[in-house]
Coordinates of C-alpha atoms and ligand atoms in Angstrom, one line a residue:
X251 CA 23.3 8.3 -7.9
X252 CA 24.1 7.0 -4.5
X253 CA 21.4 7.7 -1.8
X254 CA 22.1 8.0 2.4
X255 CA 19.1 7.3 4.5
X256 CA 17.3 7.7 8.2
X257 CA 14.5 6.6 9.5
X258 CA 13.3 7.7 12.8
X259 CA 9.9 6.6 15.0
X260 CA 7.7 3.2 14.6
X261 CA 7.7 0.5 12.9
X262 CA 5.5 2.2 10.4
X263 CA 8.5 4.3 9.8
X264 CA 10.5 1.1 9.2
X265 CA 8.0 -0.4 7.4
X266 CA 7.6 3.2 4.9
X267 CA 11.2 3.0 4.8
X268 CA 11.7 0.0 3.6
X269 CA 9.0 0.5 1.0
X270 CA 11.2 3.7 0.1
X271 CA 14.3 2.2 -0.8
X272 CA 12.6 -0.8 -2.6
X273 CA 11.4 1.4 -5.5
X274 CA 14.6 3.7 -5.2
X275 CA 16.7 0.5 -5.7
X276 CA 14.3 0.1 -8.8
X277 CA 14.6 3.6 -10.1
X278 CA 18.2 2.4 -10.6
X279 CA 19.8 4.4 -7.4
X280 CA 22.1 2.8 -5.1
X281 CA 22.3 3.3 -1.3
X282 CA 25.5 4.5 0.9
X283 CA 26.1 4.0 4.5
X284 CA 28.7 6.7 3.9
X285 CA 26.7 10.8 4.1
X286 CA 30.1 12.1 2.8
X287 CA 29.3 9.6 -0.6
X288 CA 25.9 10.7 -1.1
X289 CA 24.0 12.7 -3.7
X290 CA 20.3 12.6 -2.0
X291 CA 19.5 12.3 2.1
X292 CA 16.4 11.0 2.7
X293 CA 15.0 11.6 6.4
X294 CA 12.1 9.2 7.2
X295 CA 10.7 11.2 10.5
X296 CA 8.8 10.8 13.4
X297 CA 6.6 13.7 15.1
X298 CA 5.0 11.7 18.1
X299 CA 7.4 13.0 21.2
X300 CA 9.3 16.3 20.2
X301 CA 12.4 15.0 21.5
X302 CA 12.2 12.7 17.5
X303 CA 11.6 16.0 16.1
X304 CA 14.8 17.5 17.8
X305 CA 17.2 14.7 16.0
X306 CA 15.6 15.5 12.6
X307 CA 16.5 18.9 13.5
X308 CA 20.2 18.4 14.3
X309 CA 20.3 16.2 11.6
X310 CA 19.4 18.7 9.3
X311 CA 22.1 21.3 11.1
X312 CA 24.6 18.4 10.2
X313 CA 23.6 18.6 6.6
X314 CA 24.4 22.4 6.2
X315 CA 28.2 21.3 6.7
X316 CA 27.7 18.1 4.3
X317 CA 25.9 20.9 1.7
X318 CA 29.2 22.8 1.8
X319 CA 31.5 20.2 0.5
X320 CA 28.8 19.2 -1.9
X321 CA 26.3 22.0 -3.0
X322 CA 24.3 19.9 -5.5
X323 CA 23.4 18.0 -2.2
X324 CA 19.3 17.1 -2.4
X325 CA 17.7 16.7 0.8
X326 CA 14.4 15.0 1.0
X327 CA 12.4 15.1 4.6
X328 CA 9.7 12.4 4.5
X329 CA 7.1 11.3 6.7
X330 CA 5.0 12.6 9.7
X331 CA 7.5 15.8 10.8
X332 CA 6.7 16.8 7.1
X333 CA 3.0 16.5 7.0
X334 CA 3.0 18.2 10.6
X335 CA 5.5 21.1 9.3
X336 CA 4.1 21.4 5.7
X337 CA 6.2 24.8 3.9
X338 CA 7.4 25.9 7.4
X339 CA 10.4 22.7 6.5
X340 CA 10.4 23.3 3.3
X341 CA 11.6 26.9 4.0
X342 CA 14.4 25.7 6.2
X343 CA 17.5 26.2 4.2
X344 CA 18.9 22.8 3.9
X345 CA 15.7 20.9 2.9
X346 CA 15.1 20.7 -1.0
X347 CA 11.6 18.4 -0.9
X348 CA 9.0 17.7 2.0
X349 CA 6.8 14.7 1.3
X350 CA 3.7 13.5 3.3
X351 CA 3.6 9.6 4.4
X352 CA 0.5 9.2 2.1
X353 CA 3.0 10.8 -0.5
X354 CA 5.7 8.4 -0.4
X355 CA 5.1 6.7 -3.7
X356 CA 5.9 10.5 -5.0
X357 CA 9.4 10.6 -3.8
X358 CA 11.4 9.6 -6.7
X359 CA 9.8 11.4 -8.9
X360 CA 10.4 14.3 -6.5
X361 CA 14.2 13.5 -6.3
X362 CA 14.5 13.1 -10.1
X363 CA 12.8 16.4 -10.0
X364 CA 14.9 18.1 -7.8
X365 CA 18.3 16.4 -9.4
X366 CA 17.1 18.2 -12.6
X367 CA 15.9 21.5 -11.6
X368 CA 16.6 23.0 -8.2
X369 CA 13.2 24.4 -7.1
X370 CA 12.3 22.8 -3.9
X371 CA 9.1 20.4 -4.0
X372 CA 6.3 19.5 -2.0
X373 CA 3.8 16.6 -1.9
X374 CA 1.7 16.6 1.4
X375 CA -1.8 16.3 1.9
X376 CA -3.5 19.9 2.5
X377 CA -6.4 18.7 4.8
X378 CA -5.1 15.6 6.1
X379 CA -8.4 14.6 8.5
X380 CA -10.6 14.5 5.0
X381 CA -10.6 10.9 3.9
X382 CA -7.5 10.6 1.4
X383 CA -9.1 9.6 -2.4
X384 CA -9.6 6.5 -3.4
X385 CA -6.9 7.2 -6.2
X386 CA -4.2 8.3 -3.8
X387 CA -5.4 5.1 -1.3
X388 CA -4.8 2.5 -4.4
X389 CA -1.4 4.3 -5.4
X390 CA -0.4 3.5 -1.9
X391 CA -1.5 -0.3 -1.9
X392 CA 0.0 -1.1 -5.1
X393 CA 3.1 0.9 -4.0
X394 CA 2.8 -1.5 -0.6
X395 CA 2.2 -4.3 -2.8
X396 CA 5.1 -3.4 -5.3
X397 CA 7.8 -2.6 -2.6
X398 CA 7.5 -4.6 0.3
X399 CA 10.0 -7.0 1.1
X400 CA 11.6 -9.3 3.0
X401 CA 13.5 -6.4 6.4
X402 CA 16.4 -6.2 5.6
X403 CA 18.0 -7.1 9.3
X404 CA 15.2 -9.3 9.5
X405 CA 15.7 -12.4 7.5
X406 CA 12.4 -14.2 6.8
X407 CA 10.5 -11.5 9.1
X408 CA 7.5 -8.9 6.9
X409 CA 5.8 -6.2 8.2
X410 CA 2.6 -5.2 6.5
X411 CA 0.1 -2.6 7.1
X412 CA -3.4 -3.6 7.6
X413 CA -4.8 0.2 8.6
X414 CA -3.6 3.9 7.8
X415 CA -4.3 6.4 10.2
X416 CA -5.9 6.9 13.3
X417 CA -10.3 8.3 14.3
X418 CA -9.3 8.0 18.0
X419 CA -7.8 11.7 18.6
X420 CA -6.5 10.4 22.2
X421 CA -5.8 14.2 23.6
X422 CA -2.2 13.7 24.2
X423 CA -1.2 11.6 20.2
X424 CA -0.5 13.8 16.9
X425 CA -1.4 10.5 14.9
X426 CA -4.5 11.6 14.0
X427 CA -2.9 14.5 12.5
X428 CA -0.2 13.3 10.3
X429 CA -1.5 9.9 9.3
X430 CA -5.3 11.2 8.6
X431 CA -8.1 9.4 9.2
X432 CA -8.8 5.3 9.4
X433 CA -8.8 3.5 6.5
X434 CA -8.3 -0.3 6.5
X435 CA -6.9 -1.8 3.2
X436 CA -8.9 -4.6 1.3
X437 CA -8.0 -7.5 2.7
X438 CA -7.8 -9.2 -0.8
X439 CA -4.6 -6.6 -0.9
X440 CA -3.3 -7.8 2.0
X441 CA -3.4 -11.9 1.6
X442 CA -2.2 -11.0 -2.3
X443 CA 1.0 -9.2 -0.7
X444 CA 1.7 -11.7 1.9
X445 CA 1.6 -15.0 -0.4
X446 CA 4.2 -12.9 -2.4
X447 CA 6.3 -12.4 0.6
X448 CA 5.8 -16.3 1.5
X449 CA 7.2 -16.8 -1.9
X450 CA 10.7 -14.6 -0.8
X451 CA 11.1 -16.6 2.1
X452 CA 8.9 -14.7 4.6
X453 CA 7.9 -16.6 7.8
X454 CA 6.5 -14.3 10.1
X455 CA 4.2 -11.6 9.0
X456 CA 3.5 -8.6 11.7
X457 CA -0.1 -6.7 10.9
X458 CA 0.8 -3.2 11.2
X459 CA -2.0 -1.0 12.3
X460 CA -2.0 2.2 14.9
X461 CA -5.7 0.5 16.2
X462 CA -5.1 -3.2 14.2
X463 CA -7.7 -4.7 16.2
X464 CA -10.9 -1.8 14.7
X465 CA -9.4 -3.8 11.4
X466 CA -12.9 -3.8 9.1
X467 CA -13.9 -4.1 5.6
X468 CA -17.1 -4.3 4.3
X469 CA -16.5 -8.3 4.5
X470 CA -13.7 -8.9 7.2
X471 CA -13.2 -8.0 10.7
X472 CA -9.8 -8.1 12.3
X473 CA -10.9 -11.7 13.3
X474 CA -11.9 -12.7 10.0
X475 CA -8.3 -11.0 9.1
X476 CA -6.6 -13.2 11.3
X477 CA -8.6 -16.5 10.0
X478 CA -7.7 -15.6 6.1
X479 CA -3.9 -15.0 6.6
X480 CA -3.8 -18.7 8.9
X481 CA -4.2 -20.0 5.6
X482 CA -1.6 -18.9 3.7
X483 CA 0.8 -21.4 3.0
X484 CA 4.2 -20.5 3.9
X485 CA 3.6 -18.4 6.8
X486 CA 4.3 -19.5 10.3
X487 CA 4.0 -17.2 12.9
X488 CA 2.0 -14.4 12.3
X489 CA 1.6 -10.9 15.2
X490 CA 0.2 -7.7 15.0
X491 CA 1.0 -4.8 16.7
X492 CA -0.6 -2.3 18.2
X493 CA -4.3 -2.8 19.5
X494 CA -6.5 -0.3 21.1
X495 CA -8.2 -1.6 24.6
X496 CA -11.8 -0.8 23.3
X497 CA -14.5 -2.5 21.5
X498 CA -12.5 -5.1 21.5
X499 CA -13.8 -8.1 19.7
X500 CA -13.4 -11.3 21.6
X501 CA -13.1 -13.1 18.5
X502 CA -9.8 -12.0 18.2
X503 CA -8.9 -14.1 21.1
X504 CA -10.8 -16.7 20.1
X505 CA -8.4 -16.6 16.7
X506 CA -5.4 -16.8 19.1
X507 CA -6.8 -19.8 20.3
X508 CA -7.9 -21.5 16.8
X509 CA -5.2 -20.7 14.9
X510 CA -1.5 -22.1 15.8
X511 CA 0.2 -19.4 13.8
X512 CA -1.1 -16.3 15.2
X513 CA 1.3 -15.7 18.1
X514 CA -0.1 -15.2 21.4
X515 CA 1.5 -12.0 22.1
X516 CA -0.5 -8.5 22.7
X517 CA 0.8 -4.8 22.9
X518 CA -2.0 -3.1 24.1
X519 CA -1.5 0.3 25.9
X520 CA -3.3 1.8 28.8
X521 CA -1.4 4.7 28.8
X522 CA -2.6 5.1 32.5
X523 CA -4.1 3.8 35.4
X524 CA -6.4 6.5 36.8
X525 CA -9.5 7.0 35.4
X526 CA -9.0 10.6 36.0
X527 CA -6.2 11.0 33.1
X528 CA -7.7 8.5 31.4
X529 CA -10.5 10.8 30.7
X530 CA -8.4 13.7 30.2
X531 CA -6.6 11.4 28.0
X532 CA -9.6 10.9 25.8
X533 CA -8.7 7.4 26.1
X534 CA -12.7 6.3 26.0
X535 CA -12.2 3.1 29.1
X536 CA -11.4 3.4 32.8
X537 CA -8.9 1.4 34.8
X538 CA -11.2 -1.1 34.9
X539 CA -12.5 -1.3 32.2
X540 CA -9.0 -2.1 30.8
X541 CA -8.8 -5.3 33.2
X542 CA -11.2 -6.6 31.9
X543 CA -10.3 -7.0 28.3
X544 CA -7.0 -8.0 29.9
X545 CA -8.4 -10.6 32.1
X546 CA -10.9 -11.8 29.4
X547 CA -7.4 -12.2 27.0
X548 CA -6.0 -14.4 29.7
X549 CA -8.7 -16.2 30.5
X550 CA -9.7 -17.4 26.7
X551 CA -5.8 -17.5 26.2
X552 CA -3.8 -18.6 29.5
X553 CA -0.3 -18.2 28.3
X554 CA -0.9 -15.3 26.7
X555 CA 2.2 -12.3 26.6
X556 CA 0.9 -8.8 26.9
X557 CA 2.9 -5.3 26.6
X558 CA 1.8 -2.0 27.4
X559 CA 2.8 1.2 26.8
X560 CA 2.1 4.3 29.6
X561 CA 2.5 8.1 29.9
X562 CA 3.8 9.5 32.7
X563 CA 3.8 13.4 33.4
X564 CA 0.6 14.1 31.5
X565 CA -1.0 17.4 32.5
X566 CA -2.5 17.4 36.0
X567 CA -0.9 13.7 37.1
X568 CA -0.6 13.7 40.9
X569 CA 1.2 11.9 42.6
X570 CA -2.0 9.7 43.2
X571 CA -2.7 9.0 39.7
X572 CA 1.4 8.2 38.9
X573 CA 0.5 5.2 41.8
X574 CA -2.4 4.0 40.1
X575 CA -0.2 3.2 36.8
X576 CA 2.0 1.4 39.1
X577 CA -0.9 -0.2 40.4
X578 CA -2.5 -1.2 36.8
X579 CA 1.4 -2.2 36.2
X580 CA 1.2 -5.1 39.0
X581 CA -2.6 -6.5 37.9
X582 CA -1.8 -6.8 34.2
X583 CA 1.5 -8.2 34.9
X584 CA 2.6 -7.0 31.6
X585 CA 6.0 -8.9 30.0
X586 CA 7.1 -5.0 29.3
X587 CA 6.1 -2.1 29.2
X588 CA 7.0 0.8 27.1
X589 CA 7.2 3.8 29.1
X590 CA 7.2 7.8 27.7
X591 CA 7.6 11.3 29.6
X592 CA 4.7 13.2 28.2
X593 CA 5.6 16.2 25.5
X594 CA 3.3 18.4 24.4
X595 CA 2.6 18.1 20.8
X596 CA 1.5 21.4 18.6
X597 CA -2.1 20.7 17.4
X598 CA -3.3 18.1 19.9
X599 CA -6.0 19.0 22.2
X600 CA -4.1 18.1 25.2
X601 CA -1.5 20.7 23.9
X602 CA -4.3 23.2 23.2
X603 CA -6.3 22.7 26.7
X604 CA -4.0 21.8 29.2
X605 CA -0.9 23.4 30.7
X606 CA 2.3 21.2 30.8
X607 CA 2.5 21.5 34.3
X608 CA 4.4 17.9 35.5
X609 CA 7.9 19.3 36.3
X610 CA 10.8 17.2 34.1
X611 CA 12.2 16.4 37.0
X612 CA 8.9 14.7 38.0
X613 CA 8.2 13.1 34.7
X614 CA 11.9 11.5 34.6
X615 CA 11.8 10.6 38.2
X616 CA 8.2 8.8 37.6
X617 CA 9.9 7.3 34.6
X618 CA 12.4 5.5 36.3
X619 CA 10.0 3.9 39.2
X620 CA 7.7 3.1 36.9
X621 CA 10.2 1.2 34.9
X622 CA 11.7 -0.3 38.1
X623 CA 7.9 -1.2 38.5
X624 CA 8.1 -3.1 35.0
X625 CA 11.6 -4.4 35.5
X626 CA 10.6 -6.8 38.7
X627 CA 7.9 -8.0 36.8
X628 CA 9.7 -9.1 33.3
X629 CA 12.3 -10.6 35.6
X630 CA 9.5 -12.5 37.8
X631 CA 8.2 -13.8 34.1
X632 CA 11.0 -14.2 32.3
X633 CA 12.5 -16.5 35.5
X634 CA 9.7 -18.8 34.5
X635 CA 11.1 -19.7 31.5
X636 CA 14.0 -21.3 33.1
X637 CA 14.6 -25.0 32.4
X638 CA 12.2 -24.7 29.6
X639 CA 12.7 -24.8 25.8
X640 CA 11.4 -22.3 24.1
X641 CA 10.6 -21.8 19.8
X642 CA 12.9 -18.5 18.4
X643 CA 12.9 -17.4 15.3
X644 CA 16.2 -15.9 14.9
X645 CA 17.1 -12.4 14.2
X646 CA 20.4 -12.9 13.2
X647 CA 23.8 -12.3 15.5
X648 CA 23.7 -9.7 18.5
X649 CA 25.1 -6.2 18.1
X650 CA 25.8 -5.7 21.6
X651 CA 27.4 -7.9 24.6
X652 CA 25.3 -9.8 26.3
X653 CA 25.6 -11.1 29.9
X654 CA 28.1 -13.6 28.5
X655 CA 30.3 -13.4 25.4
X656 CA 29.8 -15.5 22.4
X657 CA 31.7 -18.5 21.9
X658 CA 34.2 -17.5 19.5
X659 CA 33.7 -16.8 15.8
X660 CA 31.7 -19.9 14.5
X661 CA 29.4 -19.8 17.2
X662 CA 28.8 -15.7 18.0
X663 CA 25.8 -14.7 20.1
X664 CA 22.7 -15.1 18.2
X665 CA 19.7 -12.7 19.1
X666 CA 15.9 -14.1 18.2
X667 CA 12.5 -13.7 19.8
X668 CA 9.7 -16.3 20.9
X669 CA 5.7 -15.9 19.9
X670 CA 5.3 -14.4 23.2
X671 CA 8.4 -12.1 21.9
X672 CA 10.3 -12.3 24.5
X673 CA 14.3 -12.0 23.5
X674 CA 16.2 -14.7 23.1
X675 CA 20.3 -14.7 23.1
X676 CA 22.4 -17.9 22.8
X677 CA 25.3 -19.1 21.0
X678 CA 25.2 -20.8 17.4
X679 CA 26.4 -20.5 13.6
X680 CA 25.4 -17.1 12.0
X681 CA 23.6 -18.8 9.1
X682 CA 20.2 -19.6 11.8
X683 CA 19.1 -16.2 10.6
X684 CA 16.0 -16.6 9.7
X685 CA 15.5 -19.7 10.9
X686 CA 13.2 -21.4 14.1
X687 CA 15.1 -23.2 16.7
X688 CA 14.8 -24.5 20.0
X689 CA 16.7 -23.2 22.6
X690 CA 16.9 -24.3 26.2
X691 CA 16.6 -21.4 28.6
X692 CA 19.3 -21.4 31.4
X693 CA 19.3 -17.9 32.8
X694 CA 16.6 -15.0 32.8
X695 CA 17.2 -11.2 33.4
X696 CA 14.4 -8.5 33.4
X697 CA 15.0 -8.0 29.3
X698 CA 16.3 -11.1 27.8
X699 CA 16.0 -14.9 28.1
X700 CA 19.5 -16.4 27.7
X701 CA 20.0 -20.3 26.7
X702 CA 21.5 -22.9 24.4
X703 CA 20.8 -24.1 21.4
X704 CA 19.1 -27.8 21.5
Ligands
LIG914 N1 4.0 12.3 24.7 C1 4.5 11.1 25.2 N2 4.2 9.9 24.7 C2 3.4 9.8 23.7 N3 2.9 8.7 23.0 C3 2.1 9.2 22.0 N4 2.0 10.5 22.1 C4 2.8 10.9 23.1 C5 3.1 12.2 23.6 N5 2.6 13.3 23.2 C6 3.3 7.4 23.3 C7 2.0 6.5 23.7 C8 1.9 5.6 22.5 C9 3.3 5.5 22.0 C10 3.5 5.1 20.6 O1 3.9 6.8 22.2 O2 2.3 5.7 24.8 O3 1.3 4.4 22.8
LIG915 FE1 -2.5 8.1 18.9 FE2 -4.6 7.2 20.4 FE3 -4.6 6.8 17.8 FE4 -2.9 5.5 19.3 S1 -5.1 5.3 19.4 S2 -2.4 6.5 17.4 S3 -2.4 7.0 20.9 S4 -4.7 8.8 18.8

């Protein structure tokens, strides 16, 4: 049984994914790059922006004209777009099984169901805010434990999740309605699942939570988090992605500072910079506030990288309010920034309570300067790095063309990133995958760091 998949959204997705076709492969199925080979589709989705929701949708379309050459087709849609749609994707006439992402240690028993019956199947959880129970929470550790891996691209690079879910119900985010509630796993779980990981090779571990830094168990804080995995042997750089700017404990930075291997890199989103969205955002901080968990990260850790993520177009956003991101852009001086035209989401309260009422035109057009904003600023940093040498662990060679090509065949353009994770691109033998190496930066654009291997 050969199986074709896509995953669409976060690194959650990637790291649900991943998870996926680990205990496929041990079911005994094979995977295809190839639709036209395949017995099952699975469709790992992504509900945040509907624009993901549209490509699972013409992805589906695509699979009525695979269906027709092969009828016995199964078609399994996995993942938040399925606990968001429930029955109403189950009824659409290509999909045979919807499954939930708390239900994802269901799916190949729901395939092997489908494969011997037709009937379409369901597993999604029917109130998704009420805390999930504790049997369905442990299925989905050991299934974590069981099936994470080494990424596949990634060579010697792990994600693992520290946190399901989401309590923060920011107005605008359907998180909260497809991931359920907060639950951080026991940490014994998580230090039991990296040492295995160290064991394959693994050495850098991301901490994958939607709020990683309201981390807590009965015993451990984030902080505490961050002190236990240090000690692992075998890992060497660890990150953790994404934080959420409040009550945030200034231990955490004093664990950057402590601990060599915890990177000193932080993606923390404002979202915006007037304290007038903010509010309608739900977001809990003002501009202000913000700055100051900023400036406090900065000040206990100087070189410290931060990313941000922002909204533009969300309901009521003058132009006023569009300046003051632009503003908050120049005084956190992020590295990047990721930045999003606001869509309504079905459910959320911003959808519920507010009218749309940014013009697309506006929201694209606030895009772009806000990105130009961004872009003079990564290029200002990244210049810095100039005539330095910088540690990179290595991704492995670059898909696209860089500034300059790659030096023939034995040496092609290798693409890595630093603590800070900036990306690095520079010229040396495929088999660094995986591997840390120092590279002298020569040249700096707004995106990437270019150099030569020491
Ligand atoms: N519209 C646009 N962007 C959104 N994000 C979350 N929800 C929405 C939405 N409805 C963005 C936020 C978040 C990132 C993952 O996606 O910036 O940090
Ligand atoms: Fe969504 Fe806000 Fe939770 Fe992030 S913190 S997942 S934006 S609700």
């Amino acid at each position: 049984m050969k199986i074709f998949l896509r995953s669409f959204g976060c690194q959650m997705n990637k790291l649900d994914s991943n998870l996926v076709v680990n205990s496929f492969l041990q079911g005994g199925f094979e995977f295809t790059e190839e639709v036209g080979e395949a017995d099952v589709v699975l469709v790992n989705t992504c509900s945040v922006r509907n624009h993901a929701e549209e490509r699972v949708l013409s992805l589906l379309g695509h699979m009525k004209h695979i269906r027709k050459t092969n009828p016995k087709l199964i078609v399994a849609v996995f993942g938040c777009m399925a606990q968001r749609l429930k029955e109403d994707l189950l009824n659409h006439p290509v999909v045979n099984i919807v499954c939930g992402p708390m239900q994802i240690p269901e799916l190949p028993r729901l395939v092997n169901g489908a494969i011997e019956n037709t009937k379409k199947q369901k597993a999604v959880s029917e109130n998704i805010r009420q805390k999930a129970e504790s049997e369905i929470l442990s299925t989905l550790d050991d299934f974590e434990q069981d099936f994470d891996s080494v990424e596949e691209n990634l060579p010697a690079q792990a994600y693992v999740r520290v946190m399901h879910g989401c309590n923060n119900f920011c107005s605008y985010c359907v998180v909260p309605y497809v991931r359920g509630p907060e639950v951080s796993r026991p940490a014994e779980k998580i230090i039991t699942q990296i040492k295995k990981l160290t064991d394959a090779g693994v050495k850098q571990v991301t901490l994958l939570g939607q709020t990683v830094n309201s981390y807590k168990t009965e015993k451990l804080s984030f902080a505490d988090l961050l002190y236990a995995v240090s000690k692992i042997e075998g890992v060497e750089w660890i990150k953790f992605v994404t934080c959420y700017p409040r009550n945030f404990d200034e231990r955490i930075f004093q664990a950057i500072i402590d601990l060599p291997k915890v990177c000193r890199y932080l993606h923390i989103p404002a979202q915006s910079g007037s304290d007038r969205i903010l509010k309608a955002m739900n977001r809990g901080y003002t501009c202000e506030e913000y700055l100051e968990i900023i400036n406090k990260a900065k000040e206990i850790v100087p070189d410290i990288a931060v990313a941000g993520d922002f909204i533009v177009g969300f309901p009521g956003e003058s132009d006023e309010d569009f300046r003051k991101s632009a503003e908050l852009i120049e005084k956190a001086q992020y590295k990047n920034s990721y930045i999003f035209k606001y869509s309504p989401r079905p459910g959320t309260r911003a959808d519920e309570k507010l009218a749309d009422d940014v013009p697309n035109e506006i929201k694209k057009q606030r895009n772009i300067e806000l990105l130009a904003v961004q872009e003079k600023i990564s290029e200002e940093i990244n210049k810095t790095f100039v005539g330095k040498t910088v540690k990179v662990l290595v991704d492995g060679t670059s898909k696209k063309g860089h500034l300059d090509s790659a030096n023939g065949k034995e040496l092609p353009q290798l693409i890595g990133r630093t603590a800070g994770d900036f990306i690095v691109v520079f010229d040396g033998p495929a088999n660094l995958a995986g591997q840390f190496v120092d590279v002298n930066i020569t040249r700096a654009s707004a995106l990437t760091l270019f150099g030569e291997k020491k």
